[in-house]
PDB file of C-alpha atoms in Angstrom:
ATOM      1  CA  UNK A 292      -0.176   0.120   0.182  1.00 75.00           C
ATOM      2  CA  UNK A 293       1.629   3.270  -1.092  1.00 88.00           C
ATOM      3  CA  UNK A 294       1.105   6.669   0.861  1.00 95.00           C
ATOM      4  CA  UNK A 295      -2.061   8.864  -1.387  1.00 95.00           C
ATOM      5  CA  UNK A 296      -5.100  11.451  -0.315  1.00 96.00           C
ATOM      6  CA  UNK A 297      -7.983  10.203   0.640  1.00 96.00           C
ATOM      7  CA  UNK A 298      -9.983  12.148  -0.113  1.00 93.00           C
ATOM      8  CA  UNK A 299     -13.573  12.639   1.594  1.00 94.00           C
ATOM      9  CA  UNK A 300     -16.868   9.928   0.157  1.00 93.00           C
ATOM     10  CA  UNK A 301     -18.784  12.285   1.115  1.00 94.00           C
ATOM     11  CA  UNK A 302     -20.216  15.423   2.205  1.00 95.00           C
ATOM     12  CA  UNK A 303     -23.802  16.397   4.254  1.00 95.00           C
ATOM     13  CA  UNK A 304     -25.345  19.674   5.968  1.00 94.00           C
ATOM     14  CA  UNK A 305     -25.280  22.674   5.296  1.00 94.00           C
ATOM     15  CA  UNK A 306     -24.053  26.551   7.317  1.00 90.00           C
ATOM     16  CA  UNK A 307     -27.957  27.069   7.152  1.00 92.00           C
ATOM     17  CA  UNK A 308     -28.429  23.692   8.715  1.00 94.00           C
ATOM     18  CA  UNK A 309     -25.245  24.960  11.678  1.00 96.00           C
ATOM     19  CA  UNK A 310     -23.528  21.703  10.874  1.00 97.00           C
ATOM     20  CA  UNK A 311     -20.948  20.002   7.615  1.00 97.00           C
ATOM     21  CA  UNK A 312     -20.026  17.290   7.596  1.00 97.00           C
ATOM     22  CA  UNK A 313     -16.698  15.095   5.330  1.00 97.00           C
ATOM     23  CA  UNK A 314     -17.230  11.652   6.010  1.00 97.00           C
ATOM     24  CA  UNK A 315     -14.188   9.456   4.429  1.00 97.00           C
ATOM     25  CA  UNK A 316     -14.801   6.308   3.841  1.00 97.00           C
ATOM     26  CA  UNK A 317     -10.554   4.848   4.086  1.00 96.00           C
ATOM     27  CA  UNK A 318     -11.229   1.457   2.217  1.00 94.00           C
ATOM     28  CA  UNK A 319     -12.068   2.968  -0.812  1.00 91.00           C
ATOM     29  CA  UNK A 320      -9.163   4.643  -2.154  1.00 84.00           C
ATOM     30  CA  UNK A 321      -8.176   1.171  -2.269  1.00 85.00           C
ATOM     31  CA  UNK A 322     -10.759  -1.123  -3.892  1.00 84.00           C
ATOM     32  CA  UNK A 323     -14.855  -1.609  -3.411  1.00 86.00           C
ATOM     33  CA  UNK A 324     -15.246  -5.062  -1.451  1.00 91.00           C
ATOM     34  CA  UNK A 325     -15.110  -2.688   1.879  1.00 95.00           C
ATOM     35  CA  UNK A 326     -15.552   0.883   3.032  1.00 96.00           C
ATOM     36  CA  UNK A 327     -13.733   0.931   5.387  1.00 96.00           C
ATOM     37  CA  UNK A 328      -9.276   0.047   6.030  1.00 96.00           C
ATOM     38  CA  UNK A 329      -9.033  -2.752   8.664  1.00 95.00           C
ATOM     39  CA  UNK A 330     -11.009  -2.097  11.630  1.00 97.00           C
ATOM     40  CA  UNK A 331     -10.720   1.466  11.089  1.00 98.00           C
ATOM     41  CA  UNK A 332     -14.785   2.471   9.106  1.00 98.00           C
ATOM     42  CA  UNK A 333     -14.717   5.525   8.537  1.00 98.00           C
ATOM     43  CA  UNK A 334     -13.646   9.800   9.389  1.00 98.00           C
ATOM     44  CA  UNK A 335     -15.239  12.872  10.822  1.00 98.00           C
ATOM     45  CA  UNK A 336     -14.995  15.720  10.260  1.00 97.00           C
ATOM     46  CA  UNK A 337     -17.870  17.733  11.898  1.00 97.00           C
ATOM     47  CA  UNK A 338     -17.841  21.677  11.321  1.00 97.00           C
ATOM     48  CA  UNK A 339     -20.616  22.725  13.446  1.00 98.00           C
ATOM     49  CA  UNK A 340     -21.673  26.902  14.587  1.00 98.00           C
ATOM     50  CA  UNK A 341     -22.828  27.718  18.445  1.00 97.00           C
ATOM     51  CA  UNK A 342     -26.828  26.642  18.855  1.00 97.00           C
ATOM     52  CA  UNK A 343     -26.205  23.304  17.364  1.00 97.00           C
ATOM     53  CA  UNK A 344     -27.602  20.387  18.641  1.00 97.00           C
ATOM     54  CA  UNK A 345     -27.808  16.971  16.826  1.00 96.00           C
ATOM     55  CA  UNK A 346     -30.783  15.670  18.079  1.00 95.00           C
ATOM     56  CA  UNK A 347     -30.684  12.392  20.182  1.00 96.00           C
ATOM     57  CA  UNK A 348     -29.309   9.135  17.658  1.00 95.00           C
ATOM     58  CA  UNK A 349     -28.170   5.863  18.343  1.00 96.00           C
ATOM     59  CA  UNK A 350     -24.612   4.387  17.188  1.00 97.00           C
ATOM     60  CA  UNK A 351     -24.964   0.030  17.572  1.00 97.00           C
ATOM     61  CA  UNK A 352     -21.209  -2.229  17.526  1.00 98.00           C
ATOM     62  CA  UNK A 353     -19.168   1.200  17.223  1.00 98.00           C
ATOM     63  CA  UNK A 354     -16.498   2.759  18.899  1.00 98.00           C
ATOM     64  CA  UNK A 355     -16.118   6.568  18.626  1.00 98.00           C
ATOM     65  CA  UNK A 356     -13.225   8.576  19.016  1.00 98.00           C
ATOM     66  CA  UNK A 357     -13.949  12.176  19.178  1.00 98.00           C
ATOM     67  CA  UNK A 358     -10.654  14.799  18.749  1.00 97.00           C
ATOM     68  CA  UNK A 359     -11.652  18.212  18.969  1.00 97.00           C
ATOM     69  CA  UNK A 360     -10.418  21.709  18.121  1.00 96.00           C
ATOM     70  CA  UNK A 361     -12.392  24.214  18.188  1.00 97.00           C
ATOM     71  CA  UNK A 362     -15.624  25.120  20.855  1.00 98.00           C
ATOM     72  CA  UNK A 363     -17.885  22.525  23.365  1.00 98.00           C
ATOM     73  CA  UNK A 364     -19.345  20.469  22.792  1.00 98.00           C
ATOM     74  CA  UNK A 365     -22.334  19.229  25.390  1.00 98.00           C
ATOM     75  CA  UNK A 366     -22.650  15.566  25.392  1.00 98.00           C
ATOM     76  CA  UNK A 367     -25.529  13.801  26.652  1.00 98.00           C
ATOM     77  CA  UNK A 368     -26.766  10.366  26.295  1.00 96.00           C
ATOM     78  CA  UNK A 369     -29.214   7.536  27.405  1.00 92.00           C
ATOM     79  CA  UNK A 370     -27.769   6.358  30.135  1.00 93.00           C
ATOM     80  CA  UNK A 371     -27.574   9.534  31.813  1.00 95.00           C
ATOM     81  CA  UNK A 372     -23.425  11.059  32.055  1.00 96.00           C
ATOM     82  CA  UNK A 373     -23.684  15.087  31.043  1.00 97.00           C
ATOM     83  CA  UNK A 374     -20.351  15.893  29.645  1.00 98.00           C
ATOM     84  CA  UNK A 375     -18.981  18.861  28.451  1.00 98.00           C
ATOM     85  CA  UNK A 376     -15.540  17.383  25.544  1.00 98.00           C
ATOM     86  CA  UNK A 377     -13.176  20.259  23.567  1.00 97.00           C
ATOM     87  CA  UNK A 378      -9.584  19.850  22.175  1.00 95.00           C
ATOM     88  CA  UNK A 379      -8.230  18.980  26.067  1.00 95.00           C
ATOM     89  CA  UNK A 380     -10.994  17.164  26.895  1.00 97.00           C
ATOM     90  CA  UNK A 381     -11.812  13.377  24.937  1.00 97.00           C
ATOM     91  CA  UNK A 382     -14.446  11.085  24.295  1.00 98.00           C
ATOM     92  CA  UNK A 383     -14.527   7.594  23.071  1.00 98.00           C
ATOM     93  CA  UNK A 384     -17.989   6.495  22.911  1.00 98.00           C
ATOM     94  CA  UNK A 385     -17.699   2.406  23.291  1.00 98.00           C
ATOM     95  CA  UNK A 386     -21.301   2.259  21.868  1.00 98.00           C
ATOM     96  CA  UNK A 387     -21.539  -1.879  22.379  1.00 97.00           C
ATOM     97  CA  UNK A 388     -25.211  -4.021  21.917  1.00 96.00           C
ATOM     98  CA  UNK A 389     -27.383   0.265  22.027  1.00 93.00           C
ATOM     99  CA  UNK A 390     -26.251   3.577  22.902  1.00 96.00           C
ATOM    100  CA  UNK A 391     -28.108   6.814  21.221  1.00 97.00           C
ATOM    101  CA  UNK A 392     -26.438  10.297  22.577  1.00 97.00           C
ATOM    102  CA  UNK A 393     -27.212  14.310  21.644  1.00 97.00           C
ATOM    103  CA  UNK A 394     -24.545  16.211  21.346  1.00 97.00           C
ATOM    104  CA  UNK A 395     -25.345  20.303  21.590  1.00 98.00           C
ATOM    105  CA  UNK A 396     -22.842  23.192  20.099  1.00 98.00           C
ATOM    106  CA  UNK A 397     -21.708  25.732  23.954  1.00 98.00           C
ATOM    107  CA  UNK A 398     -20.581  28.756  23.790  1.00 97.00           C
ATOM    108  CA  UNK A 399     -19.735  31.932  21.125  1.00 97.00           C
ATOM    109  CA  UNK A 400     -17.199  29.876  18.907  1.00 97.00           C
ATOM    110  CA  UNK A 401     -17.560  27.080  16.180  1.00 98.00           C
ATOM    111  CA  UNK A 402     -16.458  23.814  17.093  1.00 98.00           C
ATOM    112  CA  UNK A 403     -14.258  22.223  14.445  1.00 98.00           C
ATOM    113  CA  UNK A 404     -14.172  17.984  15.967  1.00 98.00           C
ATOM    114  CA  UNK A 405     -12.390  14.890  14.291  1.00 98.00           C
ATOM    115  CA  UNK A 406     -14.317  11.627  14.709  1.00 98.00           C
ATOM    116  CA  UNK A 407     -12.468   8.365  13.998  1.00 98.00           C
ATOM    117  CA  UNK A 408     -15.038   5.908  13.718  1.00 98.00           C
ATOM    118  CA  UNK A 409     -13.969   1.919  14.997  1.00 98.00           C
ATOM    119  CA  UNK A 410     -15.306  -1.459  14.096  1.00 98.00           C
ATOM    120  CA  UNK A 411     -15.027  -3.072  17.695  1.00 98.00           C
ATOM    121  CA  UNK A 412     -14.033  -6.562  17.504  1.00 97.00           C
ATOM    122  CA  UNK A 413     -17.180  -8.895  18.517  1.00 96.00           C
ATOM    123  CA  UNK A 414     -20.614  -7.576  18.013  1.00 97.00           C
ATOM    124  CA  UNK A 415     -23.666  -6.890  20.777  1.00 96.00           C
ATOM    125  CA  UNK A 416     -20.929  -6.095  23.114  1.00 98.00           C
ATOM    126  CA  UNK A 417     -21.548  -3.473  26.707  1.00 97.00           C
ATOM    127  CA  UNK A 418     -21.997   0.251  25.668  1.00 97.00           C
ATOM    128  CA  UNK A 419     -20.073   2.078  28.149  1.00 97.00           C
ATOM    129  CA  UNK A 420     -18.489   5.671  27.302  1.00 98.00           C
ATOM    130  CA  UNK A 421     -15.138   6.861  28.190  1.00 98.00           C
ATOM    131  CA  UNK A 422     -14.061  10.828  29.076  1.00 98.00           C
ATOM    132  CA  UNK A 423      -9.685  12.045  29.463  1.00 97.00           C
ATOM    133  CA  UNK A 424      -8.702  15.472  30.538  1.00 96.00           C
ATOM    134  CA  UNK A 425      -5.032  16.666  27.521  1.00 92.00           C
ATOM    135  CA  UNK A 426      -3.734  19.167  27.695  1.00 85.00           C
ATOM    136  CA  UNK A 427      -3.737  21.939  25.362  1.00 72.00           C
ATOM    137  CA  UNK A 428      -0.008  22.102  24.384  1.00 66.00           C
ATOM    138  CA  UNK A 429       0.503  18.606  21.858  1.00 66.00           C
ATOM    139  CA  UNK A 430       3.561  16.599  22.388  1.00 67.00           C
ATOM    140  CA  UNK A 431       6.457  16.504  21.041  1.00 72.00           C
ATOM    141  CA  UNK A 432       6.841  13.918  19.657  1.00 83.00           C
ATOM    142  CA  UNK A 433       3.786  11.223  19.808  1.00 94.00           C
ATOM    143  CA  UNK A 434       1.102  10.625  23.106  1.00 95.00           C
ATOM    144  CA  UNK A 435      -1.128   7.738  23.117  1.00 96.00           C
ATOM    145  CA  UNK A 436      -4.933   8.390  23.279  1.00 97.00           C
ATOM    146  CA  UNK A 437      -6.442   5.861  23.120  1.00 98.00           C
ATOM    147  CA  UNK A 438      -5.779   2.269  22.445  1.00 98.00           C
ATOM    148  CA  UNK A 439      -6.622  -1.434  23.453  1.00 96.00           C
ATOM    149  CA  UNK A 440      -4.856  -1.312  26.512  1.00 95.00           C
ATOM    150  CA  UNK A 441      -1.942   1.501  28.941  1.00 94.00           C
ATOM    151  CA  UNK A 442      -3.961   4.239  27.535  1.00 96.00           C
ATOM    152  CA  UNK A 443      -5.836   7.547  28.376  1.00 96.00           C
ATOM    153  CA  UNK A 444      -9.388   6.196  26.871  1.00 98.00           C
ATOM    154  CA  UNK A 445      -9.462   2.363  25.744  1.00 98.00           C
ATOM    155  CA  UNK A 446     -10.919   1.219  22.431  1.00 98.00           C
ATOM    156  CA  UNK A 447     -12.504  -1.835  22.557  1.00 98.00           C
ATOM    157  CA  UNK A 448     -10.226  -3.424  19.021  1.00 98.00           C
ATOM    158  CA  UNK A 449      -6.299  -3.240  18.444  1.00 96.00           C
ATOM    159  CA  UNK A 450      -6.120   0.322  17.160  1.00 97.00           C
ATOM    160  CA  UNK A 451      -3.584   2.958  18.956  1.00 97.00           C
ATOM    161  CA  UNK A 452      -4.635   7.080  18.572  1.00 98.00           C
ATOM    162  CA  UNK A 453      -1.732   9.207  18.499  1.00 97.00           C
ATOM    163  CA  UNK A 454      -1.497  13.084  18.640  1.00 96.00           C
ATOM    164  CA  UNK A 455       1.497  15.093  18.217  1.00 95.00           C
ATOM    165  CA  UNK A 456       2.876  18.936  17.826  1.00 94.00           C
ATOM    166  CA  UNK A 457       5.332  18.592  14.868  1.00 95.00           C
ATOM    167  CA  UNK A 458       8.484  21.020  14.798  1.00 94.00           C
ATOM    168  CA  UNK A 459       9.849  22.283  11.102  1.00 97.00           C
ATOM    169  CA  UNK A 460      11.958  18.947  10.314  1.00 96.00           C
ATOM    170  CA  UNK A 461      11.954  14.730   9.946  1.00 96.00           C
ATOM    171  CA  UNK A 462       9.697  13.195  12.918  1.00 96.00           C
ATOM    172  CA  UNK A 463      10.053   9.153  13.225  1.00 96.00           C
ATOM    173  CA  UNK A 464       7.254   8.136  12.985  1.00 96.00           C
ATOM    174  CA  UNK A 465       5.906   5.575  16.055  1.00 94.00           C
ATOM    175  CA  UNK A 466       7.323   2.148  16.207  1.00 87.00           C
ATOM    176  CA  UNK A 467       4.811  -0.704  15.875  1.00 82.00           C
ATOM    177  CA  UNK A 468       6.556  -4.262  16.538  1.00 74.00           C
ATOM    178  CA  UNK A 469       3.644  -5.937  14.863  1.00 72.00           C
ATOM    179  CA  UNK A 470       4.073  -5.059  11.424  1.00 72.00           C
ATOM    180  CA  UNK A 471       0.203  -5.925  10.119  1.00 89.00           C
ATOM    181  CA  UNK A 472      -1.200  -2.617  10.722  1.00 93.00           C
ATOM    182  CA  UNK A 473      -2.690  -0.117   8.340  1.00 95.00           C
ATOM    183  CA  UNK A 474      -1.988   3.591   9.660  1.00 97.00           C
ATOM    184  CA  UNK A 475      -4.146   6.842   8.489  1.00 98.00           C
ATOM    185  CA  UNK A 476      -2.925  10.877   9.184  1.00 98.00           C
ATOM    186  CA  UNK A 477      -5.087  13.287   9.674  1.00 98.00           C
ATOM    187  CA  UNK A 478      -3.822  17.336   9.246  1.00 98.00           C
ATOM    188  CA  UNK A 479      -5.256  19.258  11.996  1.00 97.00           C
ATOM    189  CA  UNK A 480      -2.214  22.196  11.155  1.00 96.00           C
ATOM    190  CA  UNK A 481       0.884  23.335   8.517  1.00 97.00           C
ATOM    191  CA  UNK A 482       2.239  20.367   6.496  1.00 98.00           C
ATOM    192  CA  UNK A 483       4.128  18.007   5.767  1.00 98.00           C
ATOM    193  CA  UNK A 484       5.334  14.927   3.150  1.00 98.00           C
ATOM    194  CA  UNK A 485       5.407  11.150   3.626  1.00 97.00           C
ATOM    195  CA  UNK A 486       7.964  10.086   0.537  1.00 91.00           C
ATOM    196  CA  UNK A 487       7.787  12.474  -1.707  1.00 91.00           C
ATOM    197  CA  UNK A 488       4.465  13.694  -0.782  1.00 97.00           C
ATOM    198  CA  UNK A 489       2.816  16.481   1.303  1.00 98.00           C
ATOM    199  CA  UNK A 490      -0.495  16.674   2.423  1.00 98.00           C
ATOM    200  CA  UNK A 491      -0.984  19.630   4.209  1.00 97.00           C
ATOM    201  CA  UNK A 492      -4.075  20.881   7.120  1.00 96.00           C
ATOM    202  CA  UNK A 493      -7.304  20.082   6.321  1.00 95.00           C
ATOM    203  CA  UNK A 494      -6.048  16.541   4.455  1.00 97.00           C
ATOM    204  CA  UNK A 495      -6.323  12.348   5.778  1.00 98.00           C
ATOM    205  CA  UNK A 496      -3.346  10.601   4.352  1.00 98.00           C
ATOM    206  CA  UNK A 497      -3.348   6.399   4.170  1.00 97.00           C
ATOM    207  CA  UNK A 498       0.209   5.797   5.522  1.00 96.00           C
ATOM    208  CA  UNK A 499       2.299   3.108   4.013  1.00 93.00           C
ATOM    209  CA  UNK A 500       3.594   0.680   6.086  1.00 89.00           C
ATOM    210  CA  UNK A 501       6.837   0.606   4.581  1.00 90.00           C
ATOM    211  CA  UNK A 502       7.213   3.947   6.053  1.00 94.00           C
ATOM    212  CA  UNK A 503       8.354   5.058   9.237  1.00 94.00           C
ATOM    213  CA  UNK A 504       9.265   9.177   9.384  1.00 96.00           C
ATOM    214  CA  UNK A 505       7.364  11.645   7.913  1.00 97.00           C
ATOM    215  CA  UNK A 506       8.952  15.856   7.925  1.00 98.00           C
ATOM    216  CA  UNK A 507       6.636  18.321   8.093  1.00 97.00           C
ATOM    217  CA  UNK A 508       7.841  21.337   6.470  1.00 98.00           C
ATOM    218  CA  UNK A 509       6.119  23.743   8.723  1.00 96.00           C
ATOM    219  CA  UNK A 510       5.356  23.003  12.211  1.00 96.00           C
ATOM    220  CA  UNK A 511       1.978  20.972  11.845  1.00 96.00           C
ATOM    221  CA  UNK A 512      -0.395  19.038  14.590  1.00 95.00           C
ATOM    222  CA  UNK A 513      -1.334  15.366  13.623  1.00 97.00           C
ATOM    223  CA  UNK A 514      -3.980  13.589  14.720  1.00 97.00           C
ATOM    224  CA  UNK A 515      -2.294   9.444  14.074  1.00 98.00           C
ATOM    225  CA  UNK A 516      -5.024   6.417  13.152  1.00 98.00           C
ATOM    226  CA  UNK A 517      -2.933   2.605  13.802  1.00 97.00           C
ATOM    227  CA  UNK A 518      -4.897  -0.576  13.485  1.00 97.00           C
ATOM    228  CA  UNK A 519      -4.498  -4.420  13.318  1.00 95.00           C
ATOM    229  CA  UNK A 520      -4.951  -5.536  10.123  1.00 94.00           C
ATOM    230  CA  UNK A 521      -3.868  -9.224  11.425  1.00 90.00           C
ATOM    231  CA  UNK A 522      -6.662  -8.841  15.060  1.00 88.00           C
ATOM    232  CA  UNK A 523     -10.555  -9.972  13.817  1.00 94.00           C
ATOM    233  CA  UNK A 524     -12.973  -6.725  14.410  1.00 96.00           C
ATOM    234  CA  UNK A 525     -16.542  -6.769  13.135  1.00 97.00           C
ATOM    235  CA  UNK A 526     -17.513  -5.210  10.187  1.00 95.00           C
ATOM    236  CA  UNK A 527     -21.720  -4.697  10.313  1.00 96.00           C
ATOM    237  CA  UNK A 528     -21.615  -1.887  13.046  1.00 97.00           C
ATOM    238  CA  UNK A 529     -23.869   1.179  12.703  1.00 96.00           C
ATOM    239  CA  UNK A 530     -21.302   3.784  10.725  1.00 96.00           C
ATOM    240  CA  UNK A 531     -18.422   1.759  11.256  1.00 97.00           C
ATOM    241  CA  UNK A 532     -20.148  -1.116   8.875  1.00 96.00           C
ATOM    242  CA  UNK A 533     -18.839  -2.300   5.591  1.00 95.00           C
ATOM    243  CA  UNK A 534     -20.932   0.399   3.764  1.00 94.00           C
ATOM    244  CA  UNK A 535     -21.087  -2.143   0.522  1.00 92.00           C
ATOM    245  CA  UNK A 536     -22.705  -5.182   2.543  1.00 82.00           C
ATOM    246  CA  UNK A 537     -24.990  -3.228   4.380  1.00 69.00           C
ATOM    247  CA  UNK A 538     -27.688  -4.659   5.627  1.00 58.00           C
ATOM    248  CA  UNK A 539     -31.189  -2.862   7.333  1.00 53.00           C
ATOM    249  CA  UNK A 540     -30.604  -3.193  10.759  1.00 59.00           C
ATOM    250  CA  UNK A 541     -33.578  -3.343  14.167  1.00 59.00           C
ATOM    251  CA  UNK A 542     -33.998  -0.265  15.828  1.00 57.00           C
ATOM    252  CA  UNK A 543     -31.758   0.963  18.387  1.00 56.00           C
ATOM    253  CA  UNK A 544     -33.760   0.769  21.824  1.00 54.00           C
ATOM    254  CA  UNK A 545     -33.993   3.860  23.696  1.00 49.00           C
ATOM    255  CA  UNK A 546     -32.451   2.619  26.489  1.00 51.00           C
ATOM    256  CA  UNK A 547     -33.583   5.681  28.989  1.00 47.00           C
ATOM    257  CA  UNK A 548     -33.719   9.836  28.901  1.00 46.00           C
ATOM    258  CA  UNK A 549     -31.635  12.624  29.563  1.00 46.00           C
ATOM    259  CA  UNK A 550     -32.204  15.926  30.560  1.00 49.00           C
ATOM    260  CA  UNK A 551     -29.236  18.463  30.571  1.00 45.00           C
ATOM    261  CA  UNK A 552     -29.062  21.301  33.414  1.00 42.00           C
ATOM    262  CA  UNK A 553     -28.103  23.622  30.658  1.00 38.00           C
ATOM    263  CA  UNK A 554     -31.477  24.545  29.805  1.00 41.00           C
ATOM    264  CA  UNK A 555     -32.065  23.929  26.255  1.00 37.00           C
TER     265      UNK A 555
END
């Protein structure tokens, strides 16, 4: 697999509606059979204006990592949780057998966020929700945010999510003893080069398994998603599943309701 830019397959919403979403299916860059790349189901880049509300909606058999770059979002869910997420507070939804949540943009600042939707190892797991505080300054070089073990946020699949602030110059990619990996790089700021190919802010790139380093052409912030291609994963999640083979699924049962102390 060569390093290559992955273009969004779908754009939805509008500024008039208060939110736009760019959806990237990494698998379509390598063939027509699977919209995902190993356990990486899809990546959504969301822009939302102050006051926007994404009303209660379901997930099933999805592992969703949310990485907010600007603004603040209020999370409410059918299990009764109410938490703010922002550039200093991360969230992972382990949807399991059934999960529903709502999101509201708080304050006066618009929200830019990336949602990495992964495929769990197995279907029908217990639904969970996790939050973790981080510092505003990204590390040099790499910070582990979510993984199967030994990370602030736990995923129920063999995958790793790192972020980094890269000063101008070369930087080694995180090492993995298992070479059966698929990697996707999201450039959230600046410009980088990998194997002679350049990527800028907002670009999403599939990274060759042979690549060991990248070069920051300008100071850059990046999010790196790595998946073990040899590990098991369930590819029929409600949001993370293979859209090529998608079949109609029964609705996710509502587990409860949540009212915000913020009103609205």
